[in-house]
Amino acid sequence: MGDGNGRYRGTENRLSWDNRLPQWLRRRSREDAAGAASDRARDRLDQLLAAAAAGLPLAPAAHPSGYSCSCERIGCPTPARHPVSFAWQTQSTHDPASVERWAEDQPEANFITATGMVHDVLDVPLEAGRAALERLLADGTDVGPVTESGEGRMLFFTATRGTPEDEDEWWPCELDCHPGTMDEHPGLRWHSRGSYVLVPPSRLPGDLGVAWVRGPEHPLPDPLTLLEALADACTRYAEKTGRHDPDHHTVTWPSSR
């Protein structure tokens, strides 16, 4: 219907809607982004609290800053893969209130779990880990929590070996990772006392990440029940690829900046 000035109300309403549409779309986009961010934060906290509930001692870690590290250390050797505090071993805890406070105060932070306290971690190339996991499950072996890292590693969480009375029967992570052992156990790393690993949902540079294959609700097995299958899979992987993992090193918190 005309308004007496040669215009039609329907056309005027349509023009008004056309003018408001971009604003509505922008507002909807912002609301959707805020909702997605809230969901990610909730999922992150839920995963961290689940790890803490399983007894894994956690502490905040660095996170990606572009393709570098949030620590801003020039030439950081482990970007987004190390704790933020030099006191990470004493700081690590499975207290849910502490974990929730850290997660809220440091919304971008990754988290590490200190090994050798409650648990150890057997760390192998991804292809070898998948083959070993299939074999272990087919054999009915109890397998605990397992993670995959976007940098091509699979981590098997086990009960810690502790500190046996005979120290010759125990070795720290630094010795186990020494290049001299690579030919004997190619690609296999045993994280124990003095080491740590990232826990999901940690993020790595290059849009990579760490995710659970088997969650922390699974009981921790004795590491020796997994060791043979993992060592065999690593040996086959090295023979197949010709790689003995010379470039993969366990680097703990740097002693200097």
CSV table of C-alpha atoms in Angstrom, one decimal:
chain,number,residue,atom,x,y,z
A,1,MET,CA,0.0,0.0,0.0
A,2,GLY,CA,1.3,3.5,-0.8
A,3,ASP,CA,2.0,6.1,1.9
A,4,GLY,CA,0.9,9.1,-0.2
A,5,ASN,CA,4.5,9.9,-1.3
A,6,GLY,CA,4.8,7.3,-4.0
A,7,ARG,CA,6.5,4.8,-1.6
A,8,TYR,CA,5.2,1.4,-0.5
A,9,ARG,CA,5.4,0.2,3.0
A,10,GLY,CA,6.5,-3.2,1.9
A,11,THR,CA,9.5,-1.8,0.0
A,12,GLU,CA,10.4,0.4,3.0
A,13,ASN,CA,10.3,-2.5,5.4
A,14,ARG,CA,12.4,-4.6,3.1
A,15,LEU,CA,15.0,-1.9,2.8
A,16,SER,CA,15.0,-1.5,6.6
A,17,TRP,CA,15.6,-5.3,7.0
A,18,ASP,CA,18.3,-5.2,4.4
A,19,ASN,CA,20.1,-2.5,6.4
A,20,ARG,CA,19.8,-4.4,9.6
A,21,LEU,CA,20.8,-7.8,8.2
A,22,PRO,CA,24.6,-7.3,8.2
A,23,GLN,CA,24.4,-6.1,11.9
A,24,TRP,CA,22.3,-9.1,12.9
A,25,LEU,CA,24.8,-11.5,11.1
A,26,ARG,CA,27.8,-9.9,12.8
A,27,ARG,CA,26.1,-10.1,16.2
A,28,ARG,CA,25.1,-13.7,15.6
A,29,SER,CA,28.7,-14.5,14.5
A,30,ARG,CA,30.0,-13.0,17.7
A,31,GLU,CA,27.5,-14.9,19.8
A,32,ASP,CA,28.4,-18.2,18.1
A,33,ALA,CA,32.1,-17.6,18.6
A,34,ALA,CA,31.6,-16.8,22.3
A,35,GLY,CA,29.5,-19.9,22.7
A,36,ALA,CA,32.2,-22.1,20.9
A,37,ALA,CA,34.9,-20.5,23.1
A,38,SER,CA,32.9,-21.3,26.2
A,39,ASP,CA,32.3,-24.9,25.1
A,40,ARG,CA,36.1,-25.3,24.5
A,41,ALA,CA,36.9,-23.9,27.9
A,42,ARG,CA,34.4,-26.2,29.6
A,43,ASP,CA,35.8,-29.2,27.7
A,44,ARG,CA,39.4,-28.3,28.5
A,45,LEU,CA,38.5,-28.0,32.2
A,46,ASP,CA,36.6,-31.3,32.2
A,47,GLN,CA,39.5,-33.1,30.7
A,48,LEU,CA,42.0,-31.6,33.1
A,49,LEU,CA,39.8,-32.4,36.1
A,50,ALA,CA,39.4,-36.0,34.8
A,51,ALA,CA,43.1,-36.4,34.7
A,52,ALA,CA,43.4,-34.9,38.2
A,53,ALA,CA,40.7,-37.2,39.5
A,54,ALA,CA,42.7,-40.2,38.1
A,55,GLY,CA,45.6,-39.0,40.4
A,56,LEU,CA,47.8,-37.5,37.7
A,57,PRO,CA,49.8,-34.6,39.2
A,58,LEU,CA,49.4,-31.6,36.9
A,59,ALA,CA,51.1,-28.2,36.5
A,60,PRO,CA,50.7,-25.4,34.0
A,61,ALA,CA,52.8,-25.4,30.8
A,62,ALA,CA,53.6,-23.0,28.0
A,63,HIS,CA,51.4,-22.8,25.0
A,64,PRO,CA,51.8,-21.9,21.3
A,65,SER,CA,52.3,-18.3,20.3
A,66,GLY,CA,52.0,-18.4,16.5
A,67,TYR,CA,54.6,-21.0,15.5
A,68,SER,CA,56.7,-20.2,18.6
A,69,CYS,CA,56.4,-20.5,22.3
A,70,SER,CA,54.6,-18.3,24.9
A,71,CYS,CA,57.7,-18.3,27.1
A,72,GLU,CA,59.4,-15.9,24.5
A,73,ARG,CA,62.7,-17.7,25.0
A,74,ILE,CA,64.7,-17.2,21.9
A,75,GLY,CA,65.3,-20.6,20.3
A,76,CYS,CA,63.1,-22.4,22.8
A,77,PRO,CA,64.0,-26.1,22.2
A,78,THR,CA,60.5,-27.4,23.2
A,79,PRO,CA,57.9,-24.8,22.2
A,80,ALA,CA,54.6,-25.2,24.1
A,81,ARG,CA,56.0,-28.4,25.6
A,82,HIS,CA,57.5,-27.3,28.9
A,83,PRO,CA,56.2,-26.1,32.3
A,84,VAL,CA,56.0,-22.4,33.1
A,85,SER,CA,57.6,-22.8,36.5
A,86,PHE,CA,61.0,-24.1,37.5
A,87,ALA,CA,59.3,-25.6,40.5
A,88,TRP,CA,57.1,-27.8,38.4
A,89,GLN,CA,57.9,-31.0,40.3
A,90,THR,CA,56.8,-29.6,43.7
A,91,GLN,CA,54.0,-27.6,42.1
A,92,SER,CA,52.4,-30.6,40.4
A,93,THR,CA,49.2,-31.6,42.1
A,94,HIS,CA,45.9,-33.5,41.5
A,95,ASP,CA,44.0,-31.2,43.8
A,96,PRO,CA,40.9,-30.2,41.7
A,97,ALA,CA,40.6,-26.7,43.2
A,98,SER,CA,44.2,-25.9,42.2
A,99,VAL,CA,43.8,-27.3,38.7
A,100,GLU,CA,40.5,-25.3,38.2
A,101,ARG,CA,42.1,-22.1,39.4
A,102,TRP,CA,45.1,-22.5,37.1
A,103,ALA,CA,42.8,-23.3,34.2
A,104,GLU,CA,40.7,-20.2,34.8
A,105,ASP,CA,43.7,-17.9,35.4
A,106,GLN,CA,45.7,-19.2,32.5
A,107,PRO,CA,43.1,-19.9,29.8
A,108,GLU,CA,45.7,-20.6,27.0
A,109,ALA,CA,48.1,-22.7,29.1
A,110,ASN,CA,48.9,-26.3,28.3
A,111,PHE,CA,49.3,-28.7,31.2
A,112,ILE,CA,52.0,-31.3,32.0
A,113,THR,CA,51.9,-34.2,34.3
A,114,ALA,CA,55.0,-35.0,36.3
A,115,THR,CA,56.1,-38.7,35.9
A,116,GLY,CA,57.8,-40.9,38.5
A,117,MET,CA,55.4,-39.9,41.3
A,118,VAL,CA,52.2,-41.8,40.5
A,119,HIS,CA,52.8,-42.9,37.0
A,120,ASP,CA,55.4,-43.5,34.3
A,121,VAL,CA,54.9,-43.1,30.6
A,122,LEU,CA,56.2,-45.2,27.7
A,123,ASP,CA,56.6,-43.0,24.7
A,124,VAL,CA,56.9,-44.5,21.2
A,125,PRO,CA,56.5,-43.5,17.5
A,126,LEU,CA,52.8,-43.3,16.6
A,127,GLU,CA,52.9,-46.1,14.0
A,128,ALA,CA,54.6,-48.5,16.4
A,129,GLY,CA,52.2,-47.5,19.2
A,130,ARG,CA,49.1,-48.2,17.2
A,131,ALA,CA,50.5,-51.6,16.2
A,132,ALA,CA,51.4,-52.4,19.8
A,133,LEU,CA,48.0,-51.2,21.1
A,134,GLU,CA,46.2,-53.4,18.7
A,135,ARG,CA,48.3,-56.4,19.7
A,136,LEU,CA,47.9,-55.7,23.5
A,137,LEU,CA,44.1,-55.4,23.3
A,138,ALA,CA,43.8,-58.5,21.1
A,139,ASP,CA,45.8,-60.4,23.7
A,140,GLY,CA,43.5,-59.2,26.5
A,141,THR,CA,46.3,-57.2,28.2
A,142,ASP,CA,45.2,-54.5,30.6
A,143,VAL,CA,46.1,-51.2,28.9
A,144,GLY,CA,45.8,-48.0,30.8
A,145,PRO,CA,45.4,-44.4,29.5
A,146,VAL,CA,46.9,-43.7,26.1
A,147,THR,CA,47.4,-40.4,24.3
A,148,GLU,CA,48.4,-39.5,20.7
A,149,SER,CA,50.5,-36.4,19.9
A,150,GLY,CA,50.2,-34.5,16.7
A,151,GLU,CA,54.0,-34.7,16.4
A,152,GLY,CA,53.8,-38.4,15.8
A,153,ARG,CA,54.1,-40.0,19.2
A,154,MET,CA,51.9,-42.4,21.2
A,155,LEU,CA,52.2,-42.3,25.0
A,156,PHE,CA,51.2,-45.3,27.3
A,157,PHE,CA,50.5,-44.3,30.9
A,158,THR,CA,51.5,-46.9,33.5
A,159,ALA,CA,52.0,-47.3,37.2
A,160,THR,CA,55.4,-45.9,38.3
A,161,ARG,CA,58.2,-48.2,39.0
A,162,GLY,CA,58.9,-46.1,42.1
A,163,THR,CA,62.3,-46.3,43.7
A,164,PRO,CA,63.3,-50.0,44.1
A,165,GLU,CA,65.7,-50.9,47.0
A,166,ASP,CA,68.2,-52.1,44.4
A,167,GLU,CA,68.9,-48.9,42.5
A,168,ASP,CA,70.5,-50.9,39.7
A,169,GLU,CA,67.0,-52.1,38.8
A,170,TRP,CA,65.8,-48.6,38.2
A,171,TRP,CA,66.9,-45.8,35.9
A,172,PRO,CA,65.8,-42.2,35.6
A,173,CYS,CA,64.4,-40.8,32.4
A,174,GLU,CA,67.7,-39.0,31.5
A,175,LEU,CA,69.6,-42.2,31.4
A,176,ASP,CA,66.9,-44.2,29.6
A,177,CYS,CA,66.9,-41.5,26.9
A,178,HIS,CA,70.6,-41.4,26.4
A,179,PRO,CA,71.6,-42.0,22.7
A,180,GLY,CA,73.6,-45.0,23.8
A,181,THR,CA,70.4,-46.9,24.3
A,182,MET,CA,68.7,-46.1,21.0
A,183,ASP,CA,70.1,-49.1,19.1
A,184,GLU,CA,68.8,-51.4,21.9
A,185,HIS,CA,65.3,-49.8,22.1
A,186,PRO,CA,64.9,-47.7,19.0
A,187,GLY,CA,62.3,-45.0,19.4
A,188,LEU,CA,61.2,-46.0,22.9
A,189,ARG,CA,61.4,-43.5,25.8
A,190,TRP,CA,60.5,-44.3,29.4
A,191,HIS,CA,59.5,-41.1,31.3
A,192,SER,CA,59.9,-41.7,35.0
A,193,ARG,CA,61.4,-39.7,37.8
A,194,GLY,CA,62.5,-36.2,36.7
A,195,SER,CA,60.4,-36.1,33.6
A,196,TYR,CA,57.0,-35.0,32.4
A,197,VAL,CA,54.6,-35.2,29.5
A,198,LEU,CA,51.8,-33.1,28.1
A,199,VAL,CA,48.2,-34.1,28.9
A,200,PRO,CA,45.2,-33.4,26.7
A,201,PRO,CA,43.9,-31.1,25.5
A,202,SER,CA,47.3,-29.5,25.0
A,203,ARG,CA,48.0,-27.6,21.8
A,204,LEU,CA,51.3,-27.6,19.8
A,205,PRO,CA,52.6,-25.1,17.3
A,206,GLY,CA,51.2,-25.6,13.8
A,207,ASP,CA,47.6,-26.5,14.9
A,208,LEU,CA,48.8,-29.8,16.3
A,209,GLY,CA,47.6,-31.2,19.6
A,210,VAL,CA,47.5,-34.0,22.2
A,211,ALA,CA,44.4,-36.1,22.6
A,212,TRP,CA,43.3,-39.2,24.6
A,213,VAL,CA,43.0,-42.5,22.7
A,214,ARG,CA,42.0,-44.2,26.0
A,215,GLY,CA,41.0,-41.9,28.8
A,216,PRO,CA,42.5,-41.4,32.3
A,217,GLU,CA,39.6,-43.5,33.8
A,218,HIS,CA,41.5,-46.6,32.8
A,219,PRO,CA,43.6,-48.1,35.7
A,220,LEU,CA,47.4,-47.8,35.4
A,221,PRO,CA,49.0,-51.1,34.5
A,222,ASP,CA,52.4,-52.4,35.4
A,223,PRO,CA,54.8,-51.0,32.8
A,224,LEU,CA,56.5,-54.4,32.3
A,225,THR,CA,53.2,-55.9,31.0
A,226,LEU,CA,53.4,-53.5,28.0
A,227,LEU,CA,57.2,-53.3,27.5
A,228,GLU,CA,57.7,-56.4,25.3
A,229,ALA,CA,54.9,-55.5,22.9
A,230,LEU,CA,56.1,-51.8,22.7
A,231,ALA,CA,59.8,-52.8,22.3
A,232,ASP,CA,58.9,-55.3,19.5
A,233,ALA,CA,56.8,-52.7,17.7
A,234,CYS,CA,59.5,-50.1,17.9
A,235,THR,CA,62.1,-52.6,16.5
A,236,ARG,CA,59.8,-53.4,13.6
A,237,TYR,CA,59.1,-49.7,13.0
A,238,ALA,CA,62.9,-49.0,12.9
A,239,GLU,CA,63.5,-51.8,10.5
A,240,LYS,CA,60.7,-50.8,8.3
A,241,THR,CA,61.5,-47.1,8.1
A,242,GLY,CA,65.2,-47.1,8.8
A,243,ARG,CA,64.6,-44.6,11.5
A,244,HIS,CA,66.2,-45.0,14.9
A,245,ASP,CA,64.7,-41.8,16.2
A,246,PRO,CA,67.9,-39.8,16.5
A,247,ASP,CA,66.1,-36.5,16.5
A,248,HIS,CA,63.6,-37.2,19.2
A,249,HIS,CA,64.9,-36.2,22.7
A,250,THR,CA,63.2,-35.8,26.0
A,251,VAL,CA,64.1,-32.3,27.1
A,252,THR,CA,63.2,-31.3,30.6
A,253,TRP,CA,62.8,-27.8,31.9
A,254,PRO,CA,65.8,-25.8,30.6
A,255,SER,CA,68.3,-24.8,33.2
A,256,SER,CA,69.0,-21.4,31.7
A,257,ARG,CA,67.2,-18.9,29.5
